[in-house]
Short mmCIF file of C-alpha atoms in Angstrom, two decimals:
data_model
loop_
_atom_site.label_atom_id
_atom_site.label_comp_id
_atom_site.label_asym_id
_atom_site.label_seq_id
_atom_site.Cartn_x
_atom_site.Cartn_y
_atom_site.Cartn_z
CA UNK A 1 -28.16 -10.23 47.28
CA UNK A 2 -25.47 -10.24 44.38
CA UNK A 3 -23.62 -7.31 46.17
CA UNK A 4 -23.81 -9.14 49.56
CA UNK A 5 -22.26 -12.41 48.16
CA UNK A 6 -19.34 -10.47 46.48
CA UNK A 7 -18.72 -8.38 49.65
CA UNK A 8 -18.76 -11.74 51.70
CA UNK A 9 -16.23 -13.05 49.11
CA UNK A 10 -13.95 -10.05 49.54
CA UNK A 11 -14.30 -10.19 53.40
CA UNK A 12 -13.06 -13.88 53.40
CA UNK A 13 -10.20 -12.85 51.17
CA UNK A 14 -9.21 -10.07 53.58
CA UNK A 15 -9.27 -12.49 56.48
CA UNK A 16 -7.07 -14.91 54.60
CA UNK A 17 -4.83 -12.23 53.65
CA UNK A 18 -4.31 -11.15 57.41
CA UNK A 19 -3.55 -14.69 58.15
CA UNK A 20 -1.04 -14.93 55.43
CA UNK A 21 0.64 -11.94 56.55
CA UNK A 22 0.79 -13.08 60.21
CA UNK A 23 2.36 -16.42 59.09
CA UNK A 24 5.04 -14.64 56.98
CA UNK A 25 5.80 -12.21 59.87
CA UNK A 26 5.93 -15.09 62.39
CA UNK A 27 8.47 -17.01 60.21
CA UNK A 28 10.58 -13.87 59.77
CA UNK A 29 10.66 -13.13 63.48
CA UNK A 30 11.84 -16.72 64.04
CA UNK A 31 14.72 -16.20 61.77
CA UNK A 32 13.48 -17.80 58.57
CA UNK A 33 14.82 -15.69 55.82
CA UNK A 34 13.18 -17.32 52.83
CA UNK A 35 9.59 -16.77 53.73
CA UNK A 36 7.29 -14.72 51.30
CA UNK A 37 7.49 -11.76 53.34
CA UNK A 38 11.24 -11.78 53.39
CA UNK A 39 11.44 -12.16 49.54
CA UNK A 40 9.00 -9.36 49.29
CA UNK A 41 11.38 -7.12 51.28
CA UNK A 42 14.25 -7.94 49.04
CA UNK A 43 12.25 -7.42 45.78
CA UNK A 44 10.94 -3.91 46.95
CA UNK A 45 14.50 -3.09 48.08
CA UNK A 46 13.33 -2.65 51.65
CA UNK A 47 15.11 -5.43 53.30
CA UNK A 48 14.58 -6.48 56.88
CA UNK A 49 17.30 -6.30 59.59
CA UNK A 50 17.63 -7.54 63.17
CA UNK A 51 18.54 -5.50 66.15
CA UNK A 52 19.36 -6.60 69.62
CA UNK A 53 17.38 -5.14 72.47
CA UNK A 54 18.74 -4.91 75.98
CA UNK A 55 15.53 -6.16 77.41
CA UNK A 56 15.26 -9.29 75.32
CA UNK A 57 17.56 -12.17 74.38
CA UNK A 58 15.81 -12.38 71.00
CA UNK A 59 16.60 -10.15 68.09
CA UNK A 60 13.90 -7.79 66.99
CA UNK A 61 12.92 -7.54 63.26
CA UNK A 62 12.95 -3.84 61.97
CA UNK A 63 12.52 -2.19 58.55
CA UNK A 64 10.96 -4.01 55.64
CA UNK A 65 8.22 -3.14 53.19
CA UNK A 66 5.56 -0.71 54.09
CA UNK A 67 2.23 -1.91 55.63
CA UNK A 68 0.39 -0.81 52.45
CA UNK A 69 2.62 -3.08 50.35
CA UNK A 70 2.52 -6.07 52.59
CA UNK A 71 -1.37 -5.97 52.76
CA UNK A 72 -1.78 -5.42 48.96
CA UNK A 73 0.55 -8.22 48.25
CA UNK A 74 -1.06 -10.52 50.73
CA UNK A 75 -4.60 -9.80 49.38
CA UNK A 76 -3.16 -10.18 45.84
CA UNK A 77 -1.88 -13.64 46.68
CA UNK A 78 -5.15 -14.89 48.41
CA UNK A 79 -7.34 -13.47 45.46
CA UNK A 80 -5.10 -15.50 42.94
CA UNK A 81 -5.55 -18.57 45.12
CA UNK A 82 -9.22 -18.23 45.59
CA UNK A 83 -9.87 -17.72 41.81
CA UNK A 84 -7.52 -20.55 40.88
CA UNK A 85 -5.36 -18.24 38.87
CA UNK A 86 -1.95 -18.58 40.69
CA UNK A 87 0.56 -16.44 38.73
CA UNK A 88 3.33 -17.65 40.96
CA UNK A 89 5.06 -14.37 41.58
CA UNK A 90 4.11 -14.71 45.23
CA UNK A 91 4.22 -18.40 46.48
CA UNK A 92 4.37 -20.36 49.56
CA UNK A 93 8.04 -21.18 50.55
CA UNK A 94 8.10 -22.26 54.32
CA UNK A 95 6.28 -25.32 55.68
CA UNK A 96 3.76 -23.15 57.49
CA UNK A 97 2.96 -21.24 54.38
CA UNK A 98 2.37 -24.47 52.26
CA UNK A 99 0.10 -25.92 54.95
CA UNK A 100 -1.94 -22.77 55.06
CA UNK A 101 -2.00 -22.55 51.30
CA UNK A 102 -3.46 -26.07 50.99
CA UNK A 103 -6.09 -25.31 53.51
CA UNK A 104 -6.91 -22.02 51.78
CA UNK A 105 -7.35 -23.71 48.39
CA UNK A 106 -9.73 -26.23 49.76
CA UNK A 107 -11.78 -23.56 51.36
CA UNK A 108 -11.60 -21.38 48.30
CA UNK A 109 -12.78 -24.11 46.00
CA UNK A 110 -15.87 -24.60 48.16
CA UNK A 111 -16.60 -20.94 48.53
CA UNK A 112 -15.98 -20.17 44.94
CA UNK A 113 -18.41 -22.85 43.78
CA UNK A 114 -20.95 -21.79 46.38
CA UNK A 115 -20.92 -18.11 45.88
CA UNK A 116 -20.49 -17.90 42.09
CA UNK A 117 -23.08 -20.69 41.67
CA UNK A 118 -25.55 -18.41 43.45
CA UNK A 119 -24.45 -15.47 41.33
CA UNK A 120 -25.12 -17.40 38.19
CA UNK A 121 -28.60 -18.30 39.38
CA UNK A 122 -29.32 -14.74 40.38
CA UNK A 123 -28.21 -13.31 37.03
CA UNK A 124 -30.22 -15.99 35.14
CA UNK A 125 -33.27 -15.16 37.14
CA UNK A 126 -32.91 -11.43 36.33
CA UNK A 127 -32.31 -12.16 32.62
CA UNK A 128 -35.40 -14.47 32.51
CA UNK A 129 -37.68 -11.91 34.12
CA UNK A 130 -36.47 -9.06 31.84
CA UNK A 131 -36.89 -11.19 28.72
CA UNK A 132 -40.29 -12.20 29.81
CA UNK A 133 -41.22 -8.49 30.37
CA UNK A 134 -39.89 -7.43 26.88
CA UNK A 135 -41.65 -10.48 25.31
CA UNK A 136 -44.93 -9.38 26.80
CA UNK A 137 -44.41 -5.85 25.62
CA UNK A 138 -43.76 -6.97 22.07
CA UNK A 139 -46.77 -9.19 21.95
CA UNK A 140 -49.08 -6.41 23.22
CA UNK A 141 -47.65 -4.15 20.54
CA UNK A 142 -47.98 -6.63 17.76
CA UNK A 143 -51.61 -7.38 18.87
CA UNK A 144 -52.52 -3.61 18.74
CA UNK A 145 -50.77 -3.14 15.39
CA UNK A 146 -52.48 -6.21 13.82
CA UNK A 147 -56.07 -5.00 14.96
CA UNK A 148 -55.17 -1.31 14.17
CA UNK A 149 -56.05 -0.06 17.64
CA UNK A 150 -56.11 3.75 17.76
CA UNK A 151 -53.00 5.47 19.00
CA UNK A 152 -54.56 7.01 22.23
CA UNK A 153 -56.10 3.76 23.12
CA UNK A 154 -52.83 1.89 22.55
CA UNK A 155 -50.85 4.24 24.77
CA UNK A 156 -53.50 3.64 27.57
CA UNK A 157 -53.14 -0.06 27.14
CA UNK A 158 -49.44 0.22 27.24
CA UNK A 159 -49.52 2.36 30.42
CA UNK A 160 -51.79 -0.19 31.96
CA UNK A 161 -49.57 -3.13 31.12
CA UNK A 162 -46.43 -1.45 32.33
CA UNK A 163 -48.16 -0.44 35.67
CA UNK A 164 -49.56 -3.95 36.14
CA UNK A 165 -46.34 -5.56 35.54
CA UNK A 166 -44.66 -3.07 38.10
CA UNK A 167 -47.16 -4.23 40.70
CA UNK A 168 -47.26 -7.88 40.10
CA UNK A 169 -43.79 -8.58 38.73
CA UNK A 170 -45.21 -10.95 36.08
CA UNK A 171 -47.15 -13.03 38.82
CA UNK A 172 -50.05 -14.99 37.24
CA UNK A 173 -52.83 -14.26 39.61
CA UNK A 174 -55.02 -16.98 38.12
CA UNK A 175 -52.39 -19.53 38.97
CA UNK A 176 -51.92 -18.29 42.32
CA UNK A 177 -55.76 -18.39 43.02
CA UNK A 178 -56.17 -21.80 41.61
CA UNK A 179 -53.57 -23.02 44.28
CA UNK A 180 -56.46 -23.33 46.72
CA UNK A 181 -57.72 -26.38 44.84
CA UNK A 182 -55.05 -28.46 46.63
CA UNK A 183 -56.40 -27.60 49.92
CA UNK A 184 -53.30 -28.73 51.54
CA UNK A 185 -51.52 -25.52 52.70
CA UNK A 186 -52.58 -24.18 56.01
CA UNK A 187 -51.13 -21.63 58.48
CA UNK A 188 -50.82 -22.50 62.26
CA UNK A 189 -53.52 -25.25 61.57
CA UNK A 190 -56.09 -22.51 61.31
CA UNK A 191 -57.47 -23.19 57.86
CA UNK A 192 -56.66 -22.72 54.16
CA UNK A 193 -54.23 -19.92 53.39
CA UNK A 194 -55.43 -19.09 49.95
CA UNK A 195 -59.12 -18.79 51.23
CA UNK A 196 -57.96 -16.40 53.91
CA UNK A 197 -55.98 -14.36 51.22
CA UNK A 198 -58.99 -14.20 49.03
CA UNK A 199 -60.91 -12.41 51.84
CA UNK A 200 -58.34 -9.50 52.07
CA UNK A 201 -58.89 -6.18 50.58
CA UNK A 202 -55.54 -6.62 48.56
CA UNK A 203 -57.07 -9.58 46.71
CA UNK A 204 -60.27 -7.45 45.90
CA UNK A 205 -58.07 -4.80 44.42
CA UNK A 206 -56.03 -7.31 42.39
CA UNK A 207 -59.32 -8.70 41.12
CA UNK A 208 -60.45 -5.48 39.85
CA UNK A 209 -57.13 -5.08 38.08
CA UNK A 210 -57.07 -8.41 36.41
CA UNK A 211 -60.77 -9.16 35.81
#
């Protein structure tokens, strides 16, 4: 889930970078020589130039930075805007670029808050589960140490505890079973779900492990 959220964030940044490049290219094609793409061409010492084609009345834009340089710079700009850093070495200059940047900042603010809010929740859940697991192991070790449990038996107990946690992920089966007391959960109107679960072989196996 965490990787999917980060991949989606990068995908949106890629889309915005492509739009940002298209705006710069469109402005340059229309003769605007102060767009971000035109300035990038001058900084990288790969200036654009116009040539006149016999088949068209409009000049054609040639030369300029490499495609790699343009894409990396566009992605760099969108990432700095989406993370609210904004170093300023690449900035919106034309009206079209400024309008797009305003829209991108609004979208990025919502996206940043949503995605990284979920990331924080996921990390907290992972940390909480890990801490609960280690606390349980420490409690078992302290209990066996206090009661001077033989080493062979303590190893068997630890193996049992670890394997049980691996199967249940810390689920309290007693609490799950007691849920049927509410008698309010039903599936397809066909009766009480916890009662149906208790009749399965899986629950019988779980009962042997925990009781």
